[in-house]
Amino acid sequence: MRALTKRSATPRDVLVQDLPKPEPGPGQVRVRTEACGLCGSDVHAWNHDTGYEWIRPPVVLGHEAVGYVEALGEGVDPAWLGKRVVPVAIDGCGVCDLCERGFRQICPRRTVLGLSFDGAAAESFVVPEARLVEVDRHMPASTLALTEPLSVACRAVAHIENAAVGPTRVVVSGPGPIGTMAALVLAQRGHDVVLSGVGNDENVRLPLARALGLRTVIAGRDELPFNPTAWVDASGSTAALDAAIAAVLPGSPISVVGLFARTGPVDFNAVTRKEIRLQGSYGSTKVDYRAAADAMAADPAPWPQLVTEISLTDAASALERAAAGHDMKVVLVP
């Protein structure tokens, strides 16, 4: 089978190569891949960036996948055979205190599909039964490949909704895939939303957001259209987090889903005096995957517009496109 393989620790040493089709072990299934999105973590792994040195190549990349279960390992429920599924990308050991409390994605023994073990940017992949989430049989495959990043956005939104009372006025900073999806989910659920970016985002991301019906602003240039009562930061920018702390009304929640290349001082005096609820949001669990599936089912229209399909054969050039930000979400199709 064809598979996008990170062959070594050398930056950008990837190749679509022929590998034997994997066989599922006990408690595992093999999934025939229909589509697999490329994530920022795939780009970082491709570059072998700082923070990704723990990856042990060779490894098949990819975790934003959808496909049909085509083979079962020993002990797997036979009802899974033939079902259309997405795999949970990050999962824990299942037995520690964090996992039992529902935080499987931050378990200290968590593993990541496509980084810790062979992933889904291939014609088939193997994954534990415990990671499977059944999905709609009729929605386009490239749309369902958005389930994982959309689940991350839904988790960030859930932190806002759990902390707020009723509909809120929300700024989402960072108009990449997660931020744009978070803004779409918030708008779908009746919140007043504006998506904030920087000047370079006018090239692709903000025009697309406006085409999807979202309001947008350029940070530092445009005034916000309201006094925000909540904020989602998907930018990983200290400037955006500083702006959020300064702008939100007292008592407001801030959900931080972006990862920061550099961290700076946070104005915790403002956080304290304004009683701001600062909440980290990392990855997602099955609950969030189901919320993502519900969001796509509730309004199927916007999600396909986020996708650029590229053949798995051209995966190396697809990584170049993903790194350059020419597209909102690159999805590989075998």
Coordinates of C-alpha atoms in Angstrom, one line a residue:
M1 CA 0.0 0.0 0.0
R2 CA 1.1 3.6 -0.5
A3 CA 1.9 5.5 2.7
L4 CA 3.4 9.0 3.5
T5 CA 6.4 8.0 5.6
K6 CA 8.8 10.2 7.7
R7 CA 11.9 8.2 7.0
S8 CA 14.5 9.9 9.3
A9 CA 15.2 12.8 11.7
T10 CA 16.5 14.7 8.7
P11 CA 14.1 17.7 8.1
R12 CA 11.7 17.1 5.2
D13 CA 12.8 13.5 4.6
V14 CA 9.4 12.1 3.7
L15 CA 8.4 9.8 0.9
V16 CA 5.2 8.2 -0.4
Q17 CA 6.4 4.6 -0.4
D18 CA 4.9 1.1 -0.8
L19 CA 4.6 -0.7 2.5
P20 CA 2.9 -4.0 3.4
K21 CA -0.7 -3.6 4.5
P22 CA -0.7 -3.7 8.3
E23 CA -2.5 -6.5 10.1
P24 CA -4.6 -5.6 13.2
G25 CA -3.5 -7.1 16.5
P26 CA -5.6 -8.0 19.5
G27 CA -8.1 -5.2 20.2
Q28 CA -7.2 -3.4 17.0
V29 CA -9.0 -2.8 13.6
R30 CA -7.7 -2.0 10.2
V31 CA -9.3 1.0 8.5
R32 CA -9.4 1.6 4.7
T33 CA -8.6 5.3 4.4
E34 CA -10.9 7.5 2.4
A35 CA -9.3 10.8 3.3
C36 CA -6.6 12.2 5.7
G37 CA -6.1 15.9 6.6
L38 CA -2.7 17.4 7.1
C39 CA -2.3 19.1 10.5
G40 CA 0.3 21.6 11.8
S41 CA 1.8 18.7 13.8
D42 CA 2.4 16.8 10.5
V43 CA 4.2 19.9 9.2
H44 CA 6.3 20.2 12.4
A45 CA 7.1 16.5 12.2
W46 CA 8.1 16.8 8.5
N47 CA 10.4 19.7 9.5
H48 CA 11.6 17.8 12.6
D49 CA 11.0 21.1 14.5
T50 CA 11.9 21.8 18.1
G51 CA 9.5 19.9 20.3
Y52 CA 9.1 17.0 17.9
E53 CA 12.5 15.4 18.5
W54 CA 10.7 12.6 20.4
I55 CA 9.3 11.1 17.2
R56 CA 11.1 7.9 16.2
P57 CA 11.1 7.5 12.4
P58 CA 10.3 5.7 10.3
V59 CA 6.7 6.5 10.9
V60 CA 3.6 7.0 8.7
L61 CA 2.2 10.4 9.3
G62 CA -1.4 11.5 9.6
H63 CA -4.2 11.5 12.2
E64 CA -7.1 13.5 10.7
A65 CA -8.7 10.5 9.0
V66 CA -11.9 8.9 8.0
G67 CA -12.5 5.4 6.5
Y68 CA -14.2 2.1 6.7
V69 CA -13.3 -0.7 9.1
E70 CA -12.1 -3.6 6.8
A71 CA -10.4 -6.0 9.2
L72 CA -10.7 -6.9 12.9
G73 CA -8.1 -8.2 15.4
E74 CA -8.8 -10.7 18.1
G75 CA -11.4 -9.7 20.6
V76 CA -12.9 -6.8 18.7
D77 CA -16.6 -6.4 18.5
P78 CA -17.6 -7.8 15.1
A79 CA -20.2 -5.0 14.7
W80 CA -17.4 -2.6 13.8
L81 CA -16.8 -4.4 10.5
G82 CA -17.9 -2.2 7.6
K83 CA -18.6 0.8 9.7
R84 CA -17.4 4.3 8.7
V85 CA -15.2 5.7 11.4
V86 CA -12.8 8.4 12.4
P87 CA -10.0 7.6 14.8
V88 CA -9.4 9.6 18.0
A89 CA -6.0 11.1 17.4
I90 CA -4.7 11.4 21.0
D91 CA -5.6 8.9 23.6
G92 CA -4.4 7.8 27.0
C93 CA -3.7 4.6 28.9
G94 CA -7.3 4.4 30.0
V95 CA -6.5 3.4 33.6
C96 CA -4.8 6.3 35.3
D97 CA -6.5 9.0 37.4
L98 CA -6.6 11.5 34.5
C99 CA -8.1 9.0 32.1
E100 CA -10.8 8.0 34.6
R101 CA -11.6 11.6 35.1
G102 CA -12.2 12.1 31.4
F103 CA -8.9 13.8 30.4
R104 CA -7.5 11.0 28.3
Q105 CA -5.9 13.4 25.8
I106 CA -3.5 14.7 28.5
C107 CA -2.7 11.4 30.1
P108 CA 1.1 11.3 30.7
R109 CA 1.2 8.0 28.7
R110 CA -0.9 9.3 25.8
T111 CA 0.0 8.3 22.3
V112 CA -0.6 10.2 19.0
L113 CA -1.7 8.5 15.8
G114 CA 0.8 9.3 13.1
L115 CA 3.5 10.4 15.5
S116 CA 3.8 7.8 18.3
F117 CA 2.8 5.0 15.9
D118 CA 2.0 4.6 12.2
G119 CA -0.8 6.9 11.1
A120 CA -3.5 7.3 8.5
A121 CA -1.8 9.1 5.6
A122 CA -1.9 5.8 3.8
E123 CA -4.3 3.5 2.0
S124 CA -5.0 1.6 5.3
F125 CA -4.0 2.0 8.9
V126 CA -4.4 0.1 12.2
V127 CA -5.8 1.6 15.3
P128 CA -7.2 0.4 18.7
E129 CA -10.9 -0.3 18.8
A130 CA -11.1 2.1 21.8
R131 CA -10.3 5.0 19.5
L132 CA -13.1 4.5 17.0
V133 CA -16.0 7.0 16.6
E134 CA -18.7 6.0 14.1
V135 CA -19.6 8.8 11.6
D136 CA -22.2 9.5 8.9
R137 CA -22.1 7.2 5.9
H138 CA -23.3 9.9 3.4
M139 CA -21.2 13.0 4.1
P140 CA -18.2 13.6 1.8
A141 CA -15.0 11.9 3.0
S142 CA -12.9 15.1 2.8
T143 CA -15.4 16.9 5.0
L144 CA -15.4 14.1 7.6
A145 CA -11.6 14.4 7.6
L146 CA -12.2 17.7 9.4
T147 CA -13.8 15.8 12.4
E148 CA -10.5 15.8 14.5
P149 CA -9.6 19.5 14.1
L150 CA -13.3 20.4 14.5
S151 CA -13.4 18.4 17.8
V152 CA -10.5 20.5 19.0
A153 CA -12.4 23.6 18.2
C154 CA -15.6 22.2 19.9
R155 CA -13.6 21.6 23.1
A156 CA -12.4 25.2 23.1
V157 CA -15.9 26.4 22.6
A158 CA -17.3 24.1 25.3
H159 CA -14.9 25.7 27.8
I160 CA -16.5 29.1 27.0
E161 CA -20.1 27.8 27.1
N162 CA -19.5 26.0 30.4
A163 CA -18.2 29.2 32.0
A164 CA -20.7 31.7 30.4
V165 CA -24.3 32.3 31.1
G166 CA -26.4 32.4 27.8
P167 CA -25.2 33.7 24.4
T168 CA -22.0 35.6 24.5
R169 CA -20.1 38.2 22.5
V170 CA -17.0 36.3 21.5
V171 CA -13.7 37.2 19.8
V172 CA -11.8 34.4 18.2
S173 CA -8.2 35.3 17.5
G174 CA -6.3 33.2 15.0
P175 CA -8.2 32.5 11.7
G176 CA -6.4 29.2 10.9
P177 CA -8.4 26.0 10.8
I178 CA -9.1 25.7 14.5
G179 CA -10.0 29.4 15.0
T180 CA -12.2 29.5 11.9
M181 CA -14.0 26.3 13.0
A182 CA -14.5 27.6 16.5
A183 CA -16.0 30.8 15.1
L184 CA -18.3 28.7 12.9
V185 CA -19.5 26.6 15.8
L186 CA -20.0 29.6 18.0
A187 CA -22.1 31.3 15.3
Q188 CA -24.1 28.1 14.7
R189 CA -24.9 28.0 18.4
G190 CA -26.2 31.6 18.5
H191 CA -23.3 33.5 19.9
D192 CA -22.2 36.9 18.5
V193 CA -18.8 36.3 17.0
V194 CA -15.9 38.1 15.3
L195 CA -12.8 36.4 14.0
S196 CA -9.6 38.4 14.4
G197 CA -6.4 38.0 12.4
V198 CA -3.3 39.9 11.3
G199 CA -2.4 41.6 8.0
N200 CA -1.1 38.4 6.3
D201 CA -4.4 36.7 7.0
E202 CA -6.1 38.9 4.3
N203 CA -4.4 36.7 1.7
V204 CA -6.5 33.6 2.2
R205 CA -8.0 33.1 5.7
L206 CA -10.0 36.2 6.4
P207 CA -11.6 36.4 2.9
L208 CA -12.7 32.7 3.2
A209 CA -14.1 33.4 6.7
R210 CA -16.1 36.3 5.3
A211 CA -17.4 34.1 2.5
L212 CA -18.6 31.7 5.1
G213 CA -20.6 34.5 6.8
L214 CA -18.2 35.4 9.6
R215 CA -17.3 39.0 10.6
T216 CA -13.6 39.7 10.7
V217 CA -11.2 42.3 12.0
I218 CA -7.5 43.0 11.7
A219 CA -5.9 43.1 15.2
G220 CA -4.3 46.5 15.9
R221 CA -6.1 48.2 13.0
D222 CA -9.8 47.6 13.4
E223 CA -12.0 48.3 16.4
L224 CA -13.9 45.4 17.8
P225 CA -17.7 45.7 17.0
F226 CA -18.6 45.0 20.7
N227 CA -17.2 44.7 24.2
P228 CA -16.4 40.9 24.3
T229 CA -17.8 38.7 27.1
A230 CA -15.7 35.8 26.0
W231 CA -12.6 35.1 23.9
V232 CA -11.1 32.0 22.2
D233 CA -7.4 32.3 21.4
A234 CA -6.3 30.0 18.6
S235 CA -3.3 32.0 17.5
G236 CA -0.6 31.1 20.0
S237 CA 0.3 34.8 20.0
T238 CA 1.2 36.6 23.3
A239 CA -0.1 39.8 21.7
A240 CA -3.5 38.2 21.1
L241 CA -3.6 36.9 24.7
D242 CA -2.7 40.3 26.0
A243 CA -5.4 41.9 23.9
A244 CA -7.9 39.3 25.2
I245 CA -7.1 40.1 28.8
A246 CA -7.3 43.8 28.2
A247 CA -10.6 43.7 26.1
V248 CA -12.9 41.2 27.8
L249 CA -15.4 42.5 30.3
P250 CA -14.9 41.5 34.0
G251 CA -16.0 37.9 34.8
S252 CA -15.4 36.7 31.2
P253 CA -13.9 33.4 30.2
I254 CA -10.8 33.1 27.9
S255 CA -10.3 29.7 26.3
V256 CA -6.7 29.2 25.1
V257 CA -6.4 26.5 22.4
G258 CA -3.4 27.9 20.5
L259 CA 0.1 26.6 21.3
F260 CA 2.8 29.3 21.8
A261 CA 6.2 29.2 20.0
R262 CA 7.3 31.8 22.6
T263 CA 5.8 32.6 25.9
G264 CA 5.8 36.0 27.6
P265 CA 4.6 37.6 30.8
V266 CA 0.9 37.5 31.4
D267 CA -0.9 40.4 33.2
F268 CA -2.2 38.3 36.0
N269 CA -3.1 41.4 38.0
A270 CA -5.7 42.2 35.3
V271 CA -6.8 38.5 35.3
T272 CA -7.3 38.7 39.1
R273 CA -8.9 42.2 39.3
K274 CA -11.3 41.4 36.4
E275 CA -12.0 37.9 37.7
I276 CA -11.1 36.6 34.2
R277 CA -11.4 32.8 33.9
L278 CA -8.4 31.7 31.9
Q279 CA -8.8 28.1 30.6
G280 CA -6.4 26.0 28.6
S281 CA -7.8 23.7 26.0
Y282 CA -5.7 20.8 24.6
G283 CA -6.7 18.2 22.0
S284 CA -10.1 16.5 22.3
T285 CA -11.9 13.4 23.6
K286 CA -14.7 11.3 22.2
V287 CA -17.2 13.7 23.7
D288 CA -15.7 16.5 21.5
Y289 CA -15.7 14.2 18.4
R290 CA -19.4 13.7 18.8
A291 CA -19.9 17.4 19.2
A292 CA -18.0 17.9 15.9
A293 CA -20.2 15.3 14.2
D294 CA -23.3 17.1 15.5
A295 CA -22.0 20.5 14.2
M296 CA -21.4 19.1 10.7
A297 CA -24.8 17.4 10.7
A298 CA -26.6 20.6 11.9
D299 CA -25.2 22.7 9.0
P300 CA -23.2 20.7 6.3
A301 CA -22.7 23.7 4.1
P302 CA -19.6 25.5 5.3
W303 CA -17.2 22.7 6.0
P304 CA -16.4 21.5 2.4
Q305 CA -15.3 25.1 1.6
L306 CA -12.4 24.7 4.1
V307 CA -10.9 21.8 2.2
T308 CA -8.4 21.5 -0.6
E309 CA -8.1 17.8 -1.8
I310 CA -4.7 16.5 -3.0
S311 CA -3.8 13.0 -4.1
L312 CA -1.8 10.9 -1.6
T313 CA 0.7 10.4 -4.4
D314 CA 1.5 14.2 -4.2
A315 CA 1.7 14.3 -0.4
A316 CA 5.2 15.9 -0.4
S317 CA 4.0 18.9 -2.4
A318 CA 0.8 18.9 -0.2
L319 CA 3.1 19.3 2.9
E320 CA 4.7 22.3 1.1
R321 CA 1.3 23.8 0.6
A322 CA 0.2 23.2 4.2
A323 CA 3.4 24.8 5.5
A324 CA 3.0 27.8 3.2
G325 CA -0.6 28.4 4.4
H326 CA -1.9 28.6 0.8
D327 CA -5.0 26.6 1.8
M328 CA -7.2 26.4 5.0
K329 CA -7.0 22.6 5.2
V330 CA -5.2 20.2 2.9
V331 CA -6.7 16.8 2.7
L332 CA -5.0 13.8 1.2
V333 CA -7.1 11.3 -0.8
P334 CA -5.6 7.9 -1.6

